[in-house]
XYZ file of C-alpha atoms in Angstrom:
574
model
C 4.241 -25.282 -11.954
C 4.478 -21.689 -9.896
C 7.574 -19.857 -9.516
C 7.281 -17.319 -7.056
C 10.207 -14.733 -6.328
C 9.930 -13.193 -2.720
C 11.036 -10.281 -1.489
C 14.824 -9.992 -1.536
C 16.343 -9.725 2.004
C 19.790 -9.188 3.617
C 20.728 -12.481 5.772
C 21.596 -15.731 3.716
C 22.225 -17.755 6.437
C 18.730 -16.894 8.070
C 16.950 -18.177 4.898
C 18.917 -21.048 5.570
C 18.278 -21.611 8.834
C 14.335 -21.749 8.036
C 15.118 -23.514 4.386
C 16.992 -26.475 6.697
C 14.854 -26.222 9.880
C 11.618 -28.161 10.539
C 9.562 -25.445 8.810
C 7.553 -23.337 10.706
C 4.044 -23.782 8.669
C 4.421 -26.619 6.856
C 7.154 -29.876 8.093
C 10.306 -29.899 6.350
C 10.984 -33.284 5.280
C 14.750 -34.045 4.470
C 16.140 -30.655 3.479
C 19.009 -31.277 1.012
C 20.718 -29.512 -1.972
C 19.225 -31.017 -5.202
C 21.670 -28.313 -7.309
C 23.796 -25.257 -7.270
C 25.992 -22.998 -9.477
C 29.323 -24.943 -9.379
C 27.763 -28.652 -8.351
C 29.972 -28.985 -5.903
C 28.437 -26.509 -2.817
C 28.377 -27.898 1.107
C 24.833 -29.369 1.596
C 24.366 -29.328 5.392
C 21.725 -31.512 5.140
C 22.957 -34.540 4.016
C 26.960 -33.767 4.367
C 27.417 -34.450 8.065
C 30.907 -32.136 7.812
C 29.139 -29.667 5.925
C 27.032 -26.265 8.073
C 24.782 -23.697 6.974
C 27.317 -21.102 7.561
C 29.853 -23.078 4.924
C 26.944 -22.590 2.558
C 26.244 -18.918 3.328
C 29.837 -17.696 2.763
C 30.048 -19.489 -0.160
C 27.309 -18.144 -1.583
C 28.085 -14.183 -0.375
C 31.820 -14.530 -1.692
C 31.395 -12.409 -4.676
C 29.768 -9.195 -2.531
C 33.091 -9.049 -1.010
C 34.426 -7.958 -4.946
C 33.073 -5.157 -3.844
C 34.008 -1.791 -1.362
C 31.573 -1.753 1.268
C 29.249 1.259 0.600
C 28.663 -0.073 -2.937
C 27.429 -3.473 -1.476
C 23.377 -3.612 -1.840
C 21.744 -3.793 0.966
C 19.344 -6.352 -0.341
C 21.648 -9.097 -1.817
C 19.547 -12.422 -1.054
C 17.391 -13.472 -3.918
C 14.584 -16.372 -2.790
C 12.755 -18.419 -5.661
C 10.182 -20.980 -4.582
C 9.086 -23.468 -7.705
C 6.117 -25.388 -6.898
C 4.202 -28.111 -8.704
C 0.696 -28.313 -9.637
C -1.131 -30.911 -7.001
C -2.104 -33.460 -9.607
C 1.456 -33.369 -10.733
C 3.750 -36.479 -10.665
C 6.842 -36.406 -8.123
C 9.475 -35.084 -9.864
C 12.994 -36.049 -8.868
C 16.150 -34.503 -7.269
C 17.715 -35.096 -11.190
C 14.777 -33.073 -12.890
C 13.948 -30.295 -9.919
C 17.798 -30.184 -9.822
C 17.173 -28.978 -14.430
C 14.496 -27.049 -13.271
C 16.320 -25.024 -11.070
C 18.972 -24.462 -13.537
C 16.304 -23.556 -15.656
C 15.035 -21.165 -13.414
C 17.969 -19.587 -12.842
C 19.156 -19.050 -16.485
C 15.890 -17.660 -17.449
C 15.670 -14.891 -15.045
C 19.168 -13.760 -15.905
C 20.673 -14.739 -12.166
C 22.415 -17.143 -14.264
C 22.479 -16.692 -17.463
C 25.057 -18.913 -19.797
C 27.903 -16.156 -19.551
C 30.134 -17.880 -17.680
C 30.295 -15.185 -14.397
C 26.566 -15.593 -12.946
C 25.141 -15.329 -9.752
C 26.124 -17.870 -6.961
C 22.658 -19.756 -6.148
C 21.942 -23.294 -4.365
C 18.330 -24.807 -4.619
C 17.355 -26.726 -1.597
C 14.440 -29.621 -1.433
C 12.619 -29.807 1.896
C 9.101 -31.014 0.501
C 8.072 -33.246 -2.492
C 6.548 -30.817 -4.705
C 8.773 -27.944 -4.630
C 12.060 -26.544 -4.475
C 13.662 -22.783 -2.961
C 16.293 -21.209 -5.170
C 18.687 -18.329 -2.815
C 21.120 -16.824 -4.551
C 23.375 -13.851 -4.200
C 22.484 -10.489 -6.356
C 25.979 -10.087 -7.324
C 27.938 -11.844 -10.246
C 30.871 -13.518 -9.986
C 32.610 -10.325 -11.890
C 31.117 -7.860 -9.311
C 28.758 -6.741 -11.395
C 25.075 -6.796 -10.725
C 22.672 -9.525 -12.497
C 20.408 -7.889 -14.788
C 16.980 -10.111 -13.475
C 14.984 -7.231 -14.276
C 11.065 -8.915 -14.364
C 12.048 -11.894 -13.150
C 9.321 -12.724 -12.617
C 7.578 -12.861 -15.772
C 11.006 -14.559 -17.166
C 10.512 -17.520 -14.832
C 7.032 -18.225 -15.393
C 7.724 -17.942 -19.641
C 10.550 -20.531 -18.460
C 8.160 -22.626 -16.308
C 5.424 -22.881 -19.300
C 8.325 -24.799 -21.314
C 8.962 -26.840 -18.450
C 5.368 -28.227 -17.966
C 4.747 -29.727 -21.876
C 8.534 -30.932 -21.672
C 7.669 -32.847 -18.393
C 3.905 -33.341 -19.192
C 2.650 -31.438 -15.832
C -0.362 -29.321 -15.703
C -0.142 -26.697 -18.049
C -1.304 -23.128 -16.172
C -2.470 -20.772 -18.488
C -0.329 -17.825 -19.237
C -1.103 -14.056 -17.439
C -1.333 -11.680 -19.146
C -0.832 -9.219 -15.927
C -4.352 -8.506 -15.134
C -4.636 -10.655 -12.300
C -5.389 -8.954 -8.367
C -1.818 -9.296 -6.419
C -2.576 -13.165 -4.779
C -1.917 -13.007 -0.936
C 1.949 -13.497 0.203
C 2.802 -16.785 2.091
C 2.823 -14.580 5.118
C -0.368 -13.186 4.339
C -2.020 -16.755 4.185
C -0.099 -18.585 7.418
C -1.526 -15.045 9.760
C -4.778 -15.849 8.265
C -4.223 -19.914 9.193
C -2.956 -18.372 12.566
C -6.034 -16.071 13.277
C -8.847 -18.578 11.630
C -9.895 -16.659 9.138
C -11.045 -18.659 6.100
C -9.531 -15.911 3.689
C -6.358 -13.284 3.953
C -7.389 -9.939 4.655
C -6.329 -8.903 1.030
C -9.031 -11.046 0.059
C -11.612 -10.021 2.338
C -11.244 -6.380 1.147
C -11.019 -7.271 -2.144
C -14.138 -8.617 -2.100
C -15.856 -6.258 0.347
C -14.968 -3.454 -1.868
C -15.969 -4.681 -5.009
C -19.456 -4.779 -3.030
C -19.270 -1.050 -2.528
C -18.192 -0.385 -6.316
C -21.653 -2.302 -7.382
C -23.885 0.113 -9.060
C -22.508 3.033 -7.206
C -22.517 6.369 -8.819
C -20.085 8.684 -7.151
C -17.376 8.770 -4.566
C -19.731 9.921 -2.018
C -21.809 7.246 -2.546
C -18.328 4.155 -2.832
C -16.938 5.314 0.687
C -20.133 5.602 2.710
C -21.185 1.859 1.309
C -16.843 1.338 2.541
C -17.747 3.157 5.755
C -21.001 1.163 6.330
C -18.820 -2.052 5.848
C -17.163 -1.026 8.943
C -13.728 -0.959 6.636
C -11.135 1.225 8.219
C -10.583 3.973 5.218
C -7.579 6.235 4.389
C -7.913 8.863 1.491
C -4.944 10.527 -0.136
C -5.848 14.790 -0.755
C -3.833 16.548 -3.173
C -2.930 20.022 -1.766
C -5.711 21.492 -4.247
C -8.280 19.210 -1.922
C -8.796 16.791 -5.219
C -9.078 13.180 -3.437
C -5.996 11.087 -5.462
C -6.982 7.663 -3.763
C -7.470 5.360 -0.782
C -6.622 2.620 1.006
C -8.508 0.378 3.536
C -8.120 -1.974 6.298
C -9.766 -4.299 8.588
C -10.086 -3.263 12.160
C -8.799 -6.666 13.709
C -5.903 -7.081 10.959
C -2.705 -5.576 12.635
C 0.889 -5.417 11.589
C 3.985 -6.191 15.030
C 3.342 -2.501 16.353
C -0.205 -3.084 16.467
C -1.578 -1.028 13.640
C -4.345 -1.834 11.394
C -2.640 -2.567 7.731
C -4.057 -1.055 5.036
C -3.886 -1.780 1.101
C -4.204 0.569 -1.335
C -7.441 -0.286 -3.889
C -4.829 -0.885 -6.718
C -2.820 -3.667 -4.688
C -6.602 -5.228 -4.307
C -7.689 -5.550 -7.813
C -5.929 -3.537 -11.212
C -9.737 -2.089 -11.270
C -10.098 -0.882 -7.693
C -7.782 1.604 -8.284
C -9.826 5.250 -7.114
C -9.645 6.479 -11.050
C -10.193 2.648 -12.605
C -13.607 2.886 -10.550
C -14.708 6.271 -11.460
C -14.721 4.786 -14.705
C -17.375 2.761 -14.021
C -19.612 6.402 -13.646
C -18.583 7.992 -16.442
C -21.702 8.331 -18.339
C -23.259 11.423 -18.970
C -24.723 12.986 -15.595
C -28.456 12.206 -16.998
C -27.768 8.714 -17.036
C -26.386 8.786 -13.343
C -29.186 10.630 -12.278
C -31.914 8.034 -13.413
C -29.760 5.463 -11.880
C -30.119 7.349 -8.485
C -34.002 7.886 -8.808
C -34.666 4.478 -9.568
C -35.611 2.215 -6.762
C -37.147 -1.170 -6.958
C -39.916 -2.202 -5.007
C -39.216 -5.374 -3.722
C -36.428 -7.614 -4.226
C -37.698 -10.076 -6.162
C -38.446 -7.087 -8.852
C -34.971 -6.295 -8.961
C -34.202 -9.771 -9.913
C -36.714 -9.401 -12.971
C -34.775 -6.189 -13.793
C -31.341 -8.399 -13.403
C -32.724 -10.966 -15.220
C -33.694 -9.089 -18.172
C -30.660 -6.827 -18.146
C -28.686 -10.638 -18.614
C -30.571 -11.487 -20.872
C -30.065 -8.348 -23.570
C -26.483 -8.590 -22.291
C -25.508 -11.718 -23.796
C -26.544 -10.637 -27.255
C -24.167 -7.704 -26.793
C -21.529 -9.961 -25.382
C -22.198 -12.460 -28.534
C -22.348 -9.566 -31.209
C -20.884 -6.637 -30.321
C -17.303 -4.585 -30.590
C -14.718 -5.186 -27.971
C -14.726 -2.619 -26.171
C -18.477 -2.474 -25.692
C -18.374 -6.402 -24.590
C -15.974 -5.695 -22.626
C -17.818 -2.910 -20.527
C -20.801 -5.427 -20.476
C -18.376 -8.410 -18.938
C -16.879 -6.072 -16.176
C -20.627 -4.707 -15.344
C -21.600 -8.437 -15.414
C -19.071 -8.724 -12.584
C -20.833 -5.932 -10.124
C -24.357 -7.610 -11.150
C -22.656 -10.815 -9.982
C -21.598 -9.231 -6.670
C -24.503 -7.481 -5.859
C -26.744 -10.669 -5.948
C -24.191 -12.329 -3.781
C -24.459 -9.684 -1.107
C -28.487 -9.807 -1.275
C -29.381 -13.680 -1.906
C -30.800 -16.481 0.641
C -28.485 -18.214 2.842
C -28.880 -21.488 0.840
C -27.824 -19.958 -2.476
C -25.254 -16.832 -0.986
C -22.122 -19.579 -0.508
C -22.258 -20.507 -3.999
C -23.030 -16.574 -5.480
C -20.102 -15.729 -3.349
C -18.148 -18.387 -4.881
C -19.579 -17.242 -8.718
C -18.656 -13.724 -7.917
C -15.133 -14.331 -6.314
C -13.890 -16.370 -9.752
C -15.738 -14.248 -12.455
C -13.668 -11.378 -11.104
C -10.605 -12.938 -12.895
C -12.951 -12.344 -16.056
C -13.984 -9.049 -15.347
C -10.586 -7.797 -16.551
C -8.867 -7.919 -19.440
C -6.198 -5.982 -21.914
C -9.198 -4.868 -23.960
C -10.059 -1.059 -22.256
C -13.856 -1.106 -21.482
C -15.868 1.800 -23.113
C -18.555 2.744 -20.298
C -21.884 3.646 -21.074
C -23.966 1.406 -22.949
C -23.519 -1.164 -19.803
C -25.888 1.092 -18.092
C -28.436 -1.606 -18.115
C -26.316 -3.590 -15.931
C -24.991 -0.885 -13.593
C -28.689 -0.471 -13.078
C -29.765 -3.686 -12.197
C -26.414 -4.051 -9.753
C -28.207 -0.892 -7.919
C -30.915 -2.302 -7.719
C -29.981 -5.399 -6.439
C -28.543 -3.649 -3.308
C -30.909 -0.898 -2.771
C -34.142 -3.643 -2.959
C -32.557 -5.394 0.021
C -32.017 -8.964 0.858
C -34.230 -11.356 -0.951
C -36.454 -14.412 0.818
C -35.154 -17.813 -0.367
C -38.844 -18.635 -1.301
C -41.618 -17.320 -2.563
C -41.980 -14.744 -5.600
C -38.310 -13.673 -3.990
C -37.312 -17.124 -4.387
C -38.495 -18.059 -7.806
C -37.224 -14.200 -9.323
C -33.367 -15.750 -7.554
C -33.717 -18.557 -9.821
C -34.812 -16.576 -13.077
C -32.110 -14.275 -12.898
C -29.466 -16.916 -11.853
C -30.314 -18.765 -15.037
C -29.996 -15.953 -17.271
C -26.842 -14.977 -15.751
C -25.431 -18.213 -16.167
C -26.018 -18.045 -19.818
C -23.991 -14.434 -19.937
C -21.652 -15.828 -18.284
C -20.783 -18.668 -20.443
C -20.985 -16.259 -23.410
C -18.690 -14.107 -21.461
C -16.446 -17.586 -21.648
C -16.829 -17.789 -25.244
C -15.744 -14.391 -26.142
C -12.228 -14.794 -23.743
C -11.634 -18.138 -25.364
C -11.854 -16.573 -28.942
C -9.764 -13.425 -27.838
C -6.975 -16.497 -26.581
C -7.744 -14.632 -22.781
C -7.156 -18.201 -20.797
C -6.956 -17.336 -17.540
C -10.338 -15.449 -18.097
C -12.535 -17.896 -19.932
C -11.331 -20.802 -17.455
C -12.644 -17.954 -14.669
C -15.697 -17.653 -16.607
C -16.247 -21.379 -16.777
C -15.601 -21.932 -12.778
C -18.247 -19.355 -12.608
C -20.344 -20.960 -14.209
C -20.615 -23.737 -12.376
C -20.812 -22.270 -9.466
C -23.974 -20.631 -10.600
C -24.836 -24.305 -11.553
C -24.799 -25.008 -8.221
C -26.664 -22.076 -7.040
C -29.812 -22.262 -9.311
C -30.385 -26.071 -8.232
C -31.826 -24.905 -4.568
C -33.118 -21.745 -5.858
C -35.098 -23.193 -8.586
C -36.208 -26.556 -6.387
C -39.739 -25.069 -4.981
C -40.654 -23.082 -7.826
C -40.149 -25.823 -10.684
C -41.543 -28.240 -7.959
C -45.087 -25.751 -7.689
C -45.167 -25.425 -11.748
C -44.623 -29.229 -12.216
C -47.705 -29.941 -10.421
C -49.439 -27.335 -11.875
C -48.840 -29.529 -15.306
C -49.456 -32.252 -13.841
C -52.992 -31.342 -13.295
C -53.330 -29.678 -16.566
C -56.539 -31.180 -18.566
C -55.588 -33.910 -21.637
C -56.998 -31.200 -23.973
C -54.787 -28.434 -23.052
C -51.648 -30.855 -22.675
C -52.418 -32.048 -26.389
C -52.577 -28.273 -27.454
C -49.330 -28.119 -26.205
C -47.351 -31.032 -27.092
C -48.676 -29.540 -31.163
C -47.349 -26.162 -30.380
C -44.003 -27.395 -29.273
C -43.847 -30.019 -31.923
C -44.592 -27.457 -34.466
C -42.358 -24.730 -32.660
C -39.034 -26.325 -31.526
C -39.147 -29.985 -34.412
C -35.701 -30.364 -33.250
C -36.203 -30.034 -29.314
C -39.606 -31.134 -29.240
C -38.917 -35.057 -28.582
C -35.892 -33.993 -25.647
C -38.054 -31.579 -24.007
C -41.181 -34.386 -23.704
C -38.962 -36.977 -22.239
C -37.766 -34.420 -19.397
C -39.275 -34.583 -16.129
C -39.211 -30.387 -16.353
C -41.810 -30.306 -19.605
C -44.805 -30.387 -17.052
C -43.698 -27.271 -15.319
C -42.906 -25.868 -18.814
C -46.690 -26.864 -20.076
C -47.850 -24.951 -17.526
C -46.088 -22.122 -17.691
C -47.486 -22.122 -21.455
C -50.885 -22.392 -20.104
C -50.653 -19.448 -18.152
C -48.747 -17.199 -20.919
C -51.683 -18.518 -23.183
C -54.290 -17.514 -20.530
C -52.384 -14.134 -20.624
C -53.371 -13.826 -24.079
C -49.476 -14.509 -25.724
C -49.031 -16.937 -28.515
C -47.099 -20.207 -27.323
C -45.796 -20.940 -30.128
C -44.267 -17.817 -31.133
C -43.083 -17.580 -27.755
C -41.070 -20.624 -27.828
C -39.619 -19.698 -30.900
C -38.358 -16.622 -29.942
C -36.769 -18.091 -26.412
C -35.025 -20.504 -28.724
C -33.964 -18.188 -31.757
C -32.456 -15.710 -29.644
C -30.351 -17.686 -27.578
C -28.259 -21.419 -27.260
C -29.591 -23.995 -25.525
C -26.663 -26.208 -25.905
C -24.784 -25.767 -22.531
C -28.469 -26.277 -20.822
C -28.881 -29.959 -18.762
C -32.703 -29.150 -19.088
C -34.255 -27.355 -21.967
C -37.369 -27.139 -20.447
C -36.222 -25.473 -17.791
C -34.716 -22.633 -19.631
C -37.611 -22.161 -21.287
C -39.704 -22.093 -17.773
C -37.591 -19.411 -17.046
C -37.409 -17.195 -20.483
C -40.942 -17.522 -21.583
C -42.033 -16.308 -17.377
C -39.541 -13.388 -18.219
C -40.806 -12.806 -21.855
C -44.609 -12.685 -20.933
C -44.128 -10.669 -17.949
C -45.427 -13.999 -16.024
C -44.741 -13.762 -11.582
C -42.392 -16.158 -11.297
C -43.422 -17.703 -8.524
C -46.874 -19.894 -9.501
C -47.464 -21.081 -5.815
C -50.621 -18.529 -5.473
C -52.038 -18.215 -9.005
C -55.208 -19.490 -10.201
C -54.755 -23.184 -11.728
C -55.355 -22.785 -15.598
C -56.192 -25.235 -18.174
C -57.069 -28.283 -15.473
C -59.226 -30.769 -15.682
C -61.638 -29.037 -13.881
C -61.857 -26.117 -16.043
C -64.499 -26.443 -18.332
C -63.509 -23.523 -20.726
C -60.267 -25.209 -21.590
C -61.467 -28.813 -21.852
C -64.336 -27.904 -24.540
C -61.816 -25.964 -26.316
C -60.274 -28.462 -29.185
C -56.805 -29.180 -29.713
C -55.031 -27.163 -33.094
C -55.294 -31.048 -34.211
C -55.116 -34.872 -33.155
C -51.518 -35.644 -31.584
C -50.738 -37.770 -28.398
C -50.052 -36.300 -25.203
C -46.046 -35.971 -24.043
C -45.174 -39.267 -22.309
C -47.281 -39.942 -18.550
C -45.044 -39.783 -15.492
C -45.423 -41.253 -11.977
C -46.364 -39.045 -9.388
C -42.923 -39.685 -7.282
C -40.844 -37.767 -10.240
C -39.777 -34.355 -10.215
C -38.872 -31.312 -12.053
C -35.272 -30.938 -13.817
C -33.641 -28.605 -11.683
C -30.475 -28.126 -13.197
C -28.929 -25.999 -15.664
């Protein structure tokens, strides 16, 4: 349930035109008063003697209490109360206590005996409007100071009373959400988000892995944002704001939004933050440049990797630096991915940015690893979906999955709610987002082991038995153990230890939110043994055909993992 106080206005009887009309973005069906401060107030919706008007002097009675010039200007308080979709219909009796509810909580009407006048009208099934007058019935003013925050303590209580969806407490953290206004212009020009969202999201682009103001606003410029800066007379820039060229207010101008009313972090001072570290630091940042995309994703996925150990281990404020660089990692891969991963990246990105934030100040500087790899996600371009580009996608989407759940972990055991349920979504998303990225690659390594010589596969099935006793039996029943055997042919070609390998990819990290172990480990021991991770042009290693490998004997006598068909394929899924 959502209480939402609007902006307070100066015509009662407007709001009640619209709150008894036929609605304007959404039908009103059977407006009608469901409760109001006395009980007794004209509904003009279902009282055929009763009009709007009746209503609206009723309500602004007690501004007359008072001499004209010391009337407020802005008398006309407006509620909405909405219910969660899954939630049951409530009834005129209960929205009728939740208004009252409402009301008393946010000290409009508190249980003084000389409250505000109010009226809470019904016009759709799953919520109410709440007007009400900002002066008490003693001419004094209502003290509703954070509102707000009052009404959605209130509304908490209401949802376990009534058994509705609980929504998790804020913790005020949270980017501004677009105004119903905001959303119905966007319905009205087709755009599939507000503009608040679109720059929210475009700028959090230009923040990723930057290193200096110079370097935020030409990335802002290069957007093709429309950019304001505020000067202080000494010529220090204070701030900006930015707008979208086609986004125009009545008079035709472009509206702009300040970075803070985007994101708490977007602020011009929260993102210098983010380059803090000693100039050194920023200027190794600015001389590195990756090669090709698909090494940046190695440097991402590594960078993941060492991050969740922070995120798992360290102090607060450290993790916390690590979660919010996480979030510009996540952003930056978004902005440079294939077509038939970007949709879901952009998705990950857009809900780990809840997580990004929290009460617990970041400490900047040992995040640098991540900073890093953010800049070099953008400056090493847009990636191939196939190919080493491809395969590198899907190694650094799996590792970032697993920093993001630990990211979830840590927000759940700090009580952060709205964050760790972020975290999760995110999570998912990147679910969804590994299973095409990971498709061809895990499909060439799969036959790769599927061609591997009975000797070498033997070899292997010991080493795994003897490595992971406790995994060994799940991995060999997976349809993704063939493209794991080979990718432990190849590290063993390479001259690494399998079995120490697998240990360490399991020691260091859980496997328990993983659909396919094997998988994982495709992807860690590639990334631990410096292996390409694409296999599509290597040499094949350890076949049947190779002599070398097939006179070599096994460590000692075991049976081979289980035979497949042909027709199955690789576990692609996290």
């Amino acid at each position: 349930m959502i209480p939402q106080i609007h902006k307070q206005g100066s015509h009662t009887l407007g709001l009640l035109y619209y709150l008894y009309g036929k609605g304007t973005h959404e039908e009103h069906i059977d407006p009608h008063l469901v409760a109001s401060f006395d009980g007794m107030s004209p509904d003009p919706g279902r009282d055929a003697t009763a009009t709007k008007e009746d209503l609206a002097q009723l309500l602004n009675q007690p501004l007359h209490l008072l001499a004209a010039d010391q009337r407020p200007d802005k008398h006309v308080w407006h509620c909405s109360v909405r219910a969660a979709p899954d939630d049951p219909i409530l009834s005129d009796e209960q929205w009728a206590d939740v208004a009252r509810r409402i009301v008393a909580a946010t000290g409009i009407d508190p249980d003084d005996g000389a409250g505000c006048r109010w009226a809470a009208v019904r016009h759709a099934g799953d919520h109410i409007h709440i007007v009400a007058t900002l002066v008490r019935e003693d001419g004094r003013r209502p003290d509703h100071h954070r509102s707000g925050k009052r009404a959605q303590t209130e509304a908490r209580l209401i949802e376990k009373e009534l058994g509705l969806h609980q929504v998790a407490p804020g913790d005020g953290t949270a980017a501004q959400r677009p105004t119903s206004a905001e959303r119905h212009k966007a319905q009205r020009q087709g755009r599939e988000r507000t503009a608040r969202e679109e720059l929210r999201e475009t700028v959090r682009r230009a923040v990723a892995g930057a290193t200096s103001d110079e370097e935020f606003f030409a990335r802002l410029a290069a957007s093709g944002l429309l950019i304001r800066k505020r000067v202080a007379p000494s010529g220090d820039l204070m701030g900006y704001k930015v707008a979208l060229h086609d986004d125009l207010n009545k008079d035709g101008q472009p509206v702009f939004y300040p970075g803070a009313r985007l994101a708490p972090d977007l602020s011009l001072p929260r993102i210098r933050e983010r380059w803090s570290e000693p100039a050194t630091a920023q200027e190794d940042m600015v001389r590195t440049r990756p090669s090709t995309p698909a090494a940046a994703r190695r440097v991402t996925a590594s960078a993941a990797w060492q991050a969740v150990l922070v995120v798992e281990h360290g102090d607060d404020p450290t993790v916390a630096a690590h979660i919010a660089a996480a979030g510009e990692v996540m952003d930056a891969l978004a902005t440079t991915s294939a077509a038939h991963t970007r949709r879901e990246l952009r998705d990950a990105a857009t809900a780990f940015e809840r997580a990004s934030r929290s009460h617990v100040r970041a400490v900047r500087g040992h995040d640098l690893a991540l900073r890093q790899a953010a800049r070099d996600l953008v400056h090493g371009g847009n990636a191939l979906g196939r190919g080493e580009d491809g395969a590198s996608t899907a190694m650094a989407i799996d590792m970032l999955f697993f920093l993001v759940t630990a990211a979830a972990h840590w927000h759940a055991r700090k009580g952060h709610a709205q964050q760790a349920e972020a975290a999760a979504r995110a999570a998912e998303h990147l679910r969804a987002a590994y299973r095409p990225a990971a498709a061809q690659p895990l499909g060439v390594l799969y036959q790769r082991g599927r061609r591997l010589s009975r000797p070498v596969i033997q070899r292997q099935t010991v080493a795994l038995r003897e490595a992971l006793p406790e995994l060994a039996e799940q991995i060999l029943a997976e349809p993704g153990w063939y493209a794991l055997a080979a990718t432990i042919a190849e590290a063993e070609a390479a001259g690494h230890d399998p079995a120490a390998l697998l240990s360490d990819a399991v020691e260091r990290r859980e496997l328990g939110t993983a659909v396919s172990v094997s998988d994982v480990l495709v992807w860690r021991l590639r990334r631990t043994a410096d292996l390409p991770a694409d296999a599509a042009n290597l040499p094949e290693t350890g076949t049947a055909g190779d002599r070398t490998a097939a006179r070599r004997p096994a460590n000692r006598p075991s049976s081979p993992g289980r035979q497949r068909s042909g027709k199955e394929t690789p576990g692609n899924s996290r």
